[in-house]
Tab-separated table of C-alpha atoms in Angstrom:
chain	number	residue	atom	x	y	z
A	1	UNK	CA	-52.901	14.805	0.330
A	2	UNK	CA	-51.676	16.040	-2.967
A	3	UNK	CA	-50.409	14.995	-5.709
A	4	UNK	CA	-46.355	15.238	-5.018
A	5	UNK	CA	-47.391	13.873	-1.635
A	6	UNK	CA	-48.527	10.621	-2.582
A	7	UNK	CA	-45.768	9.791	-5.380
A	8	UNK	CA	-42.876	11.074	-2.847
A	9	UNK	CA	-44.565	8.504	-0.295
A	10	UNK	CA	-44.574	5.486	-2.778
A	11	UNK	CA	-41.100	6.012	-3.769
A	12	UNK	CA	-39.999	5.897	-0.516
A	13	UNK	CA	-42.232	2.790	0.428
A	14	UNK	CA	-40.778	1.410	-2.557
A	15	UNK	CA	-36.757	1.838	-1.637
A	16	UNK	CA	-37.788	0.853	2.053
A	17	UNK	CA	-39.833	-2.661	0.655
A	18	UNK	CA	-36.736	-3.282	-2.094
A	19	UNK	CA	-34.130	-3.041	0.361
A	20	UNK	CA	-35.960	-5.305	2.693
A	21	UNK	CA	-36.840	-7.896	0.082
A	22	UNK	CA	-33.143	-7.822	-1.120
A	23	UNK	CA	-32.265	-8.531	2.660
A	24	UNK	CA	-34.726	-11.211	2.678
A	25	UNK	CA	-33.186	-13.193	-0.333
A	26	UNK	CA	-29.992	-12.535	1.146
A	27	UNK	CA	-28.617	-10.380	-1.480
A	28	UNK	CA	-27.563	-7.391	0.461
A	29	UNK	CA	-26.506	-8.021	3.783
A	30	UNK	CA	-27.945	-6.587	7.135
A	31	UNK	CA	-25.102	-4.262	7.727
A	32	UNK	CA	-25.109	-2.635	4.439
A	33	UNK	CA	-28.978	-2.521	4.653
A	34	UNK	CA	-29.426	-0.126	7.737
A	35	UNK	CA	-28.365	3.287	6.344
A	36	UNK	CA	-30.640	2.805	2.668
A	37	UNK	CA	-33.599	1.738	5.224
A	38	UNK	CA	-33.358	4.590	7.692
A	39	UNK	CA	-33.069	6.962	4.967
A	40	UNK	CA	-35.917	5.540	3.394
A	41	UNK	CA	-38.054	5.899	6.684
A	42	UNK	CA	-36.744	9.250	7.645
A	43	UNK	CA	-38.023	10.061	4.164
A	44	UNK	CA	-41.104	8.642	4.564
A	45	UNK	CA	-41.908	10.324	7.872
A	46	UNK	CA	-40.955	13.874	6.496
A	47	UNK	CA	-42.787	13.178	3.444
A	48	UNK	CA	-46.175	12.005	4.864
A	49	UNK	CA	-45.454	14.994	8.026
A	50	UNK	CA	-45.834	17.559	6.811
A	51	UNK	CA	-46.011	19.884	9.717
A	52	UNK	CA	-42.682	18.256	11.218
A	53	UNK	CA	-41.034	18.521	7.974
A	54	UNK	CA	-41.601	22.251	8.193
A	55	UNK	CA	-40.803	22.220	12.028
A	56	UNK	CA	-37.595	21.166	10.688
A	57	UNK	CA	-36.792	23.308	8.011
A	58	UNK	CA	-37.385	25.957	10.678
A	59	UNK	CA	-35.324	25.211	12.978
A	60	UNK	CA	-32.303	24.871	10.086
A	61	UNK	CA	-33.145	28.097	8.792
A	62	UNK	CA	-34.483	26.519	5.557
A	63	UNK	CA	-37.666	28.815	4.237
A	64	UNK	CA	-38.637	26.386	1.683
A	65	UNK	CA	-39.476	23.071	3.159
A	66	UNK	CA	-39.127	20.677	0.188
A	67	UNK	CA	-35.555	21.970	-0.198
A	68	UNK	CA	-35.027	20.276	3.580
A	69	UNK	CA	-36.448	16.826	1.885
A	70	UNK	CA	-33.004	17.004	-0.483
A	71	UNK	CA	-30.989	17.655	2.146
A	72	UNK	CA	-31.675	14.567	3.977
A	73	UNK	CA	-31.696	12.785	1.047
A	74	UNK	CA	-28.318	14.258	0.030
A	75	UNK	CA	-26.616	12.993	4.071
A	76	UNK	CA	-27.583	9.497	3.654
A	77	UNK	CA	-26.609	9.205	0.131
A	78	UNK	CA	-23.044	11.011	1.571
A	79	UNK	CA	-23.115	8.638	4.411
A	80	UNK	CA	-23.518	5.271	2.554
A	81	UNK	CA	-20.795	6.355	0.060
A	82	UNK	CA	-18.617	6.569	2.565
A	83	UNK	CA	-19.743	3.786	3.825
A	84	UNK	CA	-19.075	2.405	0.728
A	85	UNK	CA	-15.427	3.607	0.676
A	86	UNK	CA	-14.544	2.140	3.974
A	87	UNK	CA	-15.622	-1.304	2.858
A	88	UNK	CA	-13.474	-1.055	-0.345
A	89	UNK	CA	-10.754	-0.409	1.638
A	90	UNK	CA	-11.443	-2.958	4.100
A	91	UNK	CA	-11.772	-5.371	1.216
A	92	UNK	CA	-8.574	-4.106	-0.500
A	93	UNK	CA	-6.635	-5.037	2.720
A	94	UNK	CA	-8.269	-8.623	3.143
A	95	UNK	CA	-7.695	-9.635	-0.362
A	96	UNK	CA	-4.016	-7.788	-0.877
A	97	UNK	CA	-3.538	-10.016	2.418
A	98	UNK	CA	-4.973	-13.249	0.767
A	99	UNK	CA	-2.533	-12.954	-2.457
A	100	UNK	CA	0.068	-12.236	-0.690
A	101	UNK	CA	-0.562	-15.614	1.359
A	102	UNK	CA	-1.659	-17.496	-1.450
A	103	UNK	CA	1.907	-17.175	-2.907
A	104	UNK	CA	3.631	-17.688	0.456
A	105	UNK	CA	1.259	-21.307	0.237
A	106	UNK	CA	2.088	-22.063	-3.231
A	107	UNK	CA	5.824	-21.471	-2.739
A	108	UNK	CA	5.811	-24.556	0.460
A	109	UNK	CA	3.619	-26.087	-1.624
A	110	UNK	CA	5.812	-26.530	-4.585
A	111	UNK	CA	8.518	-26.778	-2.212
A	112	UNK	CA	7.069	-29.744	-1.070
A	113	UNK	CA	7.071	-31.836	-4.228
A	114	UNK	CA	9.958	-30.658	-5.877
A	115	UNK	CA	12.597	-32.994	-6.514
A	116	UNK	CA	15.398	-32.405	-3.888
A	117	UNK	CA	17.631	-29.672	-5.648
A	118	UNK	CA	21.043	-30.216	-6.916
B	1	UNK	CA	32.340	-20.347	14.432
B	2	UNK	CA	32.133	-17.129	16.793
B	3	UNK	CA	29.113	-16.789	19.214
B	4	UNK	CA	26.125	-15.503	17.709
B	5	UNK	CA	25.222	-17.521	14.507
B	6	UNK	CA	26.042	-15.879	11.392
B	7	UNK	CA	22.841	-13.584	10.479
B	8	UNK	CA	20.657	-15.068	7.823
B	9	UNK	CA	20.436	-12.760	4.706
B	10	UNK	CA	17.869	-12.476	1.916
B	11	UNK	CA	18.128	-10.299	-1.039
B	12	UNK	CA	14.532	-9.516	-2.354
B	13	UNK	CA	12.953	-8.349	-5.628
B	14	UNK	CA	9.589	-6.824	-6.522
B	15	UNK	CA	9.152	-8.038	-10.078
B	16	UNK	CA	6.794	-7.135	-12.540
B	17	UNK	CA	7.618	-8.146	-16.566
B	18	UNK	CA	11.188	-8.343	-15.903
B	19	UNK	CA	11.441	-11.628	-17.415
B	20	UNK	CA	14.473	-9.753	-20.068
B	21	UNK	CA	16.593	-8.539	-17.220
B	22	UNK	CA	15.697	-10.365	-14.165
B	23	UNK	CA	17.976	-14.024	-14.729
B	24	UNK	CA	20.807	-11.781	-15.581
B	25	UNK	CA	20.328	-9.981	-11.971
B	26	UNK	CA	19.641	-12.993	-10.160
B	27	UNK	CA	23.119	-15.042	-11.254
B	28	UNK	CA	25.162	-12.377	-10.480
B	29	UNK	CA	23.827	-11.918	-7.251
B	30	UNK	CA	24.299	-15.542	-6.884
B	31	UNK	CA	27.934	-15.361	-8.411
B	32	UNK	CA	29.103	-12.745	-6.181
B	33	UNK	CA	27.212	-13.249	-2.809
B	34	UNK	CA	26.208	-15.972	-0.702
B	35	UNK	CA	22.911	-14.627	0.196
B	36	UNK	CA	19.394	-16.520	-0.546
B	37	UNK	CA	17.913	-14.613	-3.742
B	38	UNK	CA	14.033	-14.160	-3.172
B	39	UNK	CA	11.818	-13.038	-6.903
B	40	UNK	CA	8.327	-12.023	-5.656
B	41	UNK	CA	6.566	-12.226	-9.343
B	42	UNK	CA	3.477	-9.730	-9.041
B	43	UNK	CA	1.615	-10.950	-11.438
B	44	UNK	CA	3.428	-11.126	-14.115
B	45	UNK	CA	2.329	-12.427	-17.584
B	46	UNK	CA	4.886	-13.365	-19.260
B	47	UNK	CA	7.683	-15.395	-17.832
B	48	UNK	CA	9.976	-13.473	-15.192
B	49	UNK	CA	8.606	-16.378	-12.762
B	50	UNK	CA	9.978	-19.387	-14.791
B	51	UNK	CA	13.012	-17.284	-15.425
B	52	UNK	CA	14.142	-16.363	-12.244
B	53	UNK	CA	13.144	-19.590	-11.212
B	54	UNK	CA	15.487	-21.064	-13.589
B	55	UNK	CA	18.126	-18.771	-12.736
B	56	UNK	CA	18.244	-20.178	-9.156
B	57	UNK	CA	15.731	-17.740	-7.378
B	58	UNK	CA	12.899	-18.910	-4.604
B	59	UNK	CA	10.324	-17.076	-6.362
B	60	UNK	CA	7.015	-16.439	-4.971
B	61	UNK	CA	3.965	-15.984	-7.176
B	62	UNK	CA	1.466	-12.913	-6.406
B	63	UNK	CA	-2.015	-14.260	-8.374
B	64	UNK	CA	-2.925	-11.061	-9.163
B	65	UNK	CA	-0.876	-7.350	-9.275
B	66	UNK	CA	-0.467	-5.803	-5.735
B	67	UNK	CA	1.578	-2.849	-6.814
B	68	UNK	CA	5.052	-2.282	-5.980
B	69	UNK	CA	4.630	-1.822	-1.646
B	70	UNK	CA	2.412	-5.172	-1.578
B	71	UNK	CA	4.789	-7.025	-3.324
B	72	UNK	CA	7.306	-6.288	-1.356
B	73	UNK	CA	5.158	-6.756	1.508
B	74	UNK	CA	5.355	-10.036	0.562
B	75	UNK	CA	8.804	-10.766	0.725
B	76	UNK	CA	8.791	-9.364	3.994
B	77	UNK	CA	6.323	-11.726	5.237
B	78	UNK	CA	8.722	-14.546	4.010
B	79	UNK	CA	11.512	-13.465	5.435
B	80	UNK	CA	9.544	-13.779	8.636
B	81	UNK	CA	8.293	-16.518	8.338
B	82	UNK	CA	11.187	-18.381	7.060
B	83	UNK	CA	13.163	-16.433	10.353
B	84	UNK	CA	15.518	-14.169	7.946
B	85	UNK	CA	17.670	-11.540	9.824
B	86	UNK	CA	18.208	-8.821	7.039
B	87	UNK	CA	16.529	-8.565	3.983
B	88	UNK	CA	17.782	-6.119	1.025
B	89	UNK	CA	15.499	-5.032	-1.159
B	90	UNK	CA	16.932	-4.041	-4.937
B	91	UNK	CA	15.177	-3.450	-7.908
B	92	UNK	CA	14.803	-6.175	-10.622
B	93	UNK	CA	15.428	-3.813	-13.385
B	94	UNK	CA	19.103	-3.599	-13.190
B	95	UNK	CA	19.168	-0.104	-11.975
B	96	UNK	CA	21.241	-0.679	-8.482
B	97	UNK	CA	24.850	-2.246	-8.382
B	98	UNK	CA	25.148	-5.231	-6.666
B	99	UNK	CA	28.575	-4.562	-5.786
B	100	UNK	CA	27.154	-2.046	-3.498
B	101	UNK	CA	24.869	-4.316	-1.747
B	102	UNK	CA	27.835	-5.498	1.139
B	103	UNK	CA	28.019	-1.410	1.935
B	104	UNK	CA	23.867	-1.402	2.657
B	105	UNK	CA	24.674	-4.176	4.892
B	106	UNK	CA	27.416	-3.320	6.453
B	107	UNK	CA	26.069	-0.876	9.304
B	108	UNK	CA	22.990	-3.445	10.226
B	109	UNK	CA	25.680	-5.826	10.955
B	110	UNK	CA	27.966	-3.990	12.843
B	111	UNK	CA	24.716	-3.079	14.790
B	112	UNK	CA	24.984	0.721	13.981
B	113	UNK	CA	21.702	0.775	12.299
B	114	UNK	CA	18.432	-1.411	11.887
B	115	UNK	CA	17.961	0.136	8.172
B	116	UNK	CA	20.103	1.218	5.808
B	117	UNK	CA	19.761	2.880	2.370
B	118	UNK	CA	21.377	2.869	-0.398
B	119	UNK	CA	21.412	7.007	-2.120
B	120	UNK	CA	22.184	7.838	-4.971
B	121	UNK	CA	23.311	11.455	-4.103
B	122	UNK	CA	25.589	10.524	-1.604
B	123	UNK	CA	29.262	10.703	-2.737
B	124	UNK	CA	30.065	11.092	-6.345
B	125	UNK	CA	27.042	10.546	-8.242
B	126	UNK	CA	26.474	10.575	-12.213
B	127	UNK	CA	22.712	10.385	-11.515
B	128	UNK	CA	20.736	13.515	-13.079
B	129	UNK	CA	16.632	13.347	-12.957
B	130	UNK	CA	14.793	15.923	-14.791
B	131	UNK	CA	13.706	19.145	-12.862
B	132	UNK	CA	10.891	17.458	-11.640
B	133	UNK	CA	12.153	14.559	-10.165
B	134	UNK	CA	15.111	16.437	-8.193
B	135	UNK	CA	12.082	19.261	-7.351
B	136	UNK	CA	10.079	15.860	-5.989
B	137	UNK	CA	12.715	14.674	-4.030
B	138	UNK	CA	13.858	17.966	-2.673
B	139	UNK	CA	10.164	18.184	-1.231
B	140	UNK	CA	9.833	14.322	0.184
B	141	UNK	CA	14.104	15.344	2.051
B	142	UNK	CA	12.127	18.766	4.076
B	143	UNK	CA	9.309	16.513	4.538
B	144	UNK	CA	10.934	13.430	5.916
B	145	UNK	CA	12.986	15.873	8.038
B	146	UNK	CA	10.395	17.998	9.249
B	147	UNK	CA	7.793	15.027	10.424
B	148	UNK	CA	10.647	12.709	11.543
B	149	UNK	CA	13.884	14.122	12.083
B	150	UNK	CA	15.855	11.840	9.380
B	151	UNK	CA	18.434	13.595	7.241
B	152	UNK	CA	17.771	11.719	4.228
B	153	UNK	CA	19.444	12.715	0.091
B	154	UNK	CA	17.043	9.854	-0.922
B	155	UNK	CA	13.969	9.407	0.035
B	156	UNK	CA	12.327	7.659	-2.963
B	157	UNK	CA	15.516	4.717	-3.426
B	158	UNK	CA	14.823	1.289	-3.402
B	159	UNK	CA	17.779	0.347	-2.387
B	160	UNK	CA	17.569	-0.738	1.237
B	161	UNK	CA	18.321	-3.173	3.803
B	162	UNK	CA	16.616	-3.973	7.226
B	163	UNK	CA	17.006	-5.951	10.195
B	164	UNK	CA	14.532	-8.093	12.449
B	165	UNK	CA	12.880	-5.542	13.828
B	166	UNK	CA	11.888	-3.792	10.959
B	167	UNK	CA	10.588	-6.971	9.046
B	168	UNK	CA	8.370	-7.875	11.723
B	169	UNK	CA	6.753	-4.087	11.850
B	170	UNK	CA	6.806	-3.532	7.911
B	171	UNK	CA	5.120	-7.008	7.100
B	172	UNK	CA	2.376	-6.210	8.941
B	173	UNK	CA	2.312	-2.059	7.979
B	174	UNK	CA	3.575	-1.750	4.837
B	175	UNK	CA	2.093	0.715	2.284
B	176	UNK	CA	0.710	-0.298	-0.844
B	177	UNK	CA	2.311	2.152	-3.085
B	178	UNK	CA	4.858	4.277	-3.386
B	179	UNK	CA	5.693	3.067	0.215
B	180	UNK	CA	9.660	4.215	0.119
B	181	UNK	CA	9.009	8.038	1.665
B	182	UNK	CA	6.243	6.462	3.684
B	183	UNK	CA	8.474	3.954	5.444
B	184	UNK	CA	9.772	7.144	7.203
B	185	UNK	CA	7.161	7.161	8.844
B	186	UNK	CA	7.111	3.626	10.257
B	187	UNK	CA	11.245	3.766	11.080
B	188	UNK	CA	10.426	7.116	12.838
B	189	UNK	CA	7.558	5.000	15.306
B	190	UNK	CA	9.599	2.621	15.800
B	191	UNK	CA	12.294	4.798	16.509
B	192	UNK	CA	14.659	2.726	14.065
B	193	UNK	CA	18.116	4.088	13.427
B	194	UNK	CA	18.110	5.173	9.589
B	195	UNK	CA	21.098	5.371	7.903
B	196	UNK	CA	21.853	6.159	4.167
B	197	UNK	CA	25.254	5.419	2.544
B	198	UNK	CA	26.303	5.849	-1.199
B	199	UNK	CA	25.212	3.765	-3.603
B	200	UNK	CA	25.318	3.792	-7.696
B	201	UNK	CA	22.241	3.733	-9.734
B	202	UNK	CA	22.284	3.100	-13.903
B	203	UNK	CA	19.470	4.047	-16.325
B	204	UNK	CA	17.194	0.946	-16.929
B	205	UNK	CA	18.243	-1.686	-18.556
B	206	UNK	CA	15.005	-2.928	-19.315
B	207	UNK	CA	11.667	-1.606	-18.704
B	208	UNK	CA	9.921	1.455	-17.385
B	209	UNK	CA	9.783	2.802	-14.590
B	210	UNK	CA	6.838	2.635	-12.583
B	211	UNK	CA	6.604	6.201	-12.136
B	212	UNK	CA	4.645	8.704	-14.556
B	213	UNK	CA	4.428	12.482	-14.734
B	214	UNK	CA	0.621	11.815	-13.239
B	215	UNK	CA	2.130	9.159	-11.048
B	216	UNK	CA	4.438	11.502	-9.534
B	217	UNK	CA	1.477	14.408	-8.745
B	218	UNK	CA	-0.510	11.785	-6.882
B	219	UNK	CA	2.903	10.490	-5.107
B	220	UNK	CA	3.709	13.880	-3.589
B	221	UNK	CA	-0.195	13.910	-2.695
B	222	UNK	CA	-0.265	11.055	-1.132
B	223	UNK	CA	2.825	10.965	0.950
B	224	UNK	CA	1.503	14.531	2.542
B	225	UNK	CA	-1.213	12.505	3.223
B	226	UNK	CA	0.257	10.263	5.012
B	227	UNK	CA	2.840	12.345	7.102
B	228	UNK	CA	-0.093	14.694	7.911
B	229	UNK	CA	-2.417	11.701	8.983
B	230	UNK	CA	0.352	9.926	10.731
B	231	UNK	CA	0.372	12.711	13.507
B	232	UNK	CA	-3.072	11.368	14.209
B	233	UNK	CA	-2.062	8.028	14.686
B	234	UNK	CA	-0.946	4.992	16.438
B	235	UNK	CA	0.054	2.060	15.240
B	236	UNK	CA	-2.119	-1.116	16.306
């Protein structure tokens, strides 16, 4: 194994161990944890494969294999910032909803207490 | 009284640092019409909610700002909860008449329409926009009438009244901002019958408006957006 080999390996083992010990102290849920961790793996695999890594670039047409490395790297990061912009919106719903029900409960709530009008 | 009940009304405003024009709005509303006046504050920080409050307004408090379309989300949400019939939404800026409001309401209660808005191009008008507002609402009229049929001079107003029906759908689907050209789209699914009639509209009295020259790129973006993606979709 060379060099570039064994670093691109460690950084991978690192992300995949980080995300998992994040998970662990519940800091990053599940569900937000599965795309970073099969990234990581997929990673990992082409990384310490290096035959199926070229197998790969091969069959996408790719002549220089490392260059096949960034594009995998490239579709998860894509796919977990969209990920990423689904749950914004998701959140922006849920809390526009909240506000707009705390103020519906504050108004029967004042309306509760208030002196009866004039 | 007659047979049906006499429909419950409720005139609604979106209001954001109004607190120097919104009182004035909100007793002559009460002077001239017996309706229920409804303030929703959207996070305001200074005091439009103690004011209209004051003036004799139910005023609901947004904790945070939800943008124009949320706010008046909100006051849609009321009215259906609270089992309103019609609710007419004017600004809270001074810029509509309120002598106008009985015309807006007029066709929803002769049952000739389940939403009606006010234009400002209708009839005699004294309202001139710069080039690029008239260009913007030149493009939202073809694009309204291309995706859903309406023949619509205003697209943009805020001027507008709605029945039952349209409470009930819009509380749940209403869009965040800049939802007047999108609301098309929602009448148009639930095959509501949109009708505009005249209405004035004055300069500000107060305030800005809550459209920019950057505002107004991103508006004409997003509401192609929207018509485009709405031929993809149903409504849950």
């Amino acid at each position: 194994m060379n060099r570039v080999t064994i670093i691109a390996a460690l950084a991978a083992m690192a992300l995949v161990g980080y995300i998992l010990e994040m998970v662990r102290r519940r800091k990053l849920r599940e569900e937000y944890s599965i795309l970073w961790l099969s990234g990581g793996l997929v990673m990992l695999v082409l990384v310490l494969r290096r035959d199926w890594l070229e197998i790969a670039s091969q069959a996408v047409g790719i002549f220089y294999p490392p260059s096949f490395l960034f594009l995998v790297a490239i579709f998860f990061i894509l796919l977990i910032l969209i990920h990423f912009s689904i749950t914004v919106s998701r959140l922006y719903q849920m809390n526009k909803r909240i506000a707009q029900e705390i103020a519906l409960l504050k108004n029967r709530a004042a309306s509760n207490h208030a002196p009866t009008p004039e | 009284m007659s047979a049906p009940a006499s429909p419950r009304i409720l005139v609604c405003m979106p209001a954001w640092h109004e607190e120097r024009s919104i009182a004035a709005i909100v007793l002559a509303l009460r002077d001239k019409l017996p309706y229920d006046i409804l303030v929703v504050n959207d996070g305001s920080l200074d005091d439009t909610s103690g004011t209209a409050r004051r003036a004799g307004a139910i005023v609901l408090d947004l904790p945070c700002n939800l943008g124009i379309g949320g706010a008046v989300q909100t006051a849609f949400l009321y009215a259906r909860e609270e089992g309103y019939d019609i609710v007419v939404r004017i600004d809270a800026d001074g810029q509509h008449e309120i002598a106008d409001i009985p015309a807006v309401l007029a066709p929803i209660l002769e049952g000739r329409a389940d939403a009606v808005i006010g234009s400002r191009f209708l009839g005699e008008t004294e309202y001139r926009g710069t080039f690029m507002r008239r260009f913007g609402i030149r493009y939202f009229c073809t694009l309204v009438r291309t995706f859903t049929g309406y023949r619509v001079t205003d697209p943009t107003s805020g001027f507008f009244a709605i029945n039952r029906k349209l409470i009930e759908f819009y509380s749940q689907h209403y869009p965040s901002d800049y939802p007047e050209v999108d609301a098309y789209i929602l009448m148009h699914h639930l095959k509501a019958r949109a009708t505009e009639v005249p209405a004035r509209m004055y300069a500000r009295a107060e305030g800005k408006s809550s459209i920019t020259s950057l505002g107004a790129v991103y508006y004409m973006v997003k509401v192609t957006l929207s018509f485009i993606i709405n031929c993809l979709r149903r409504f849950g």
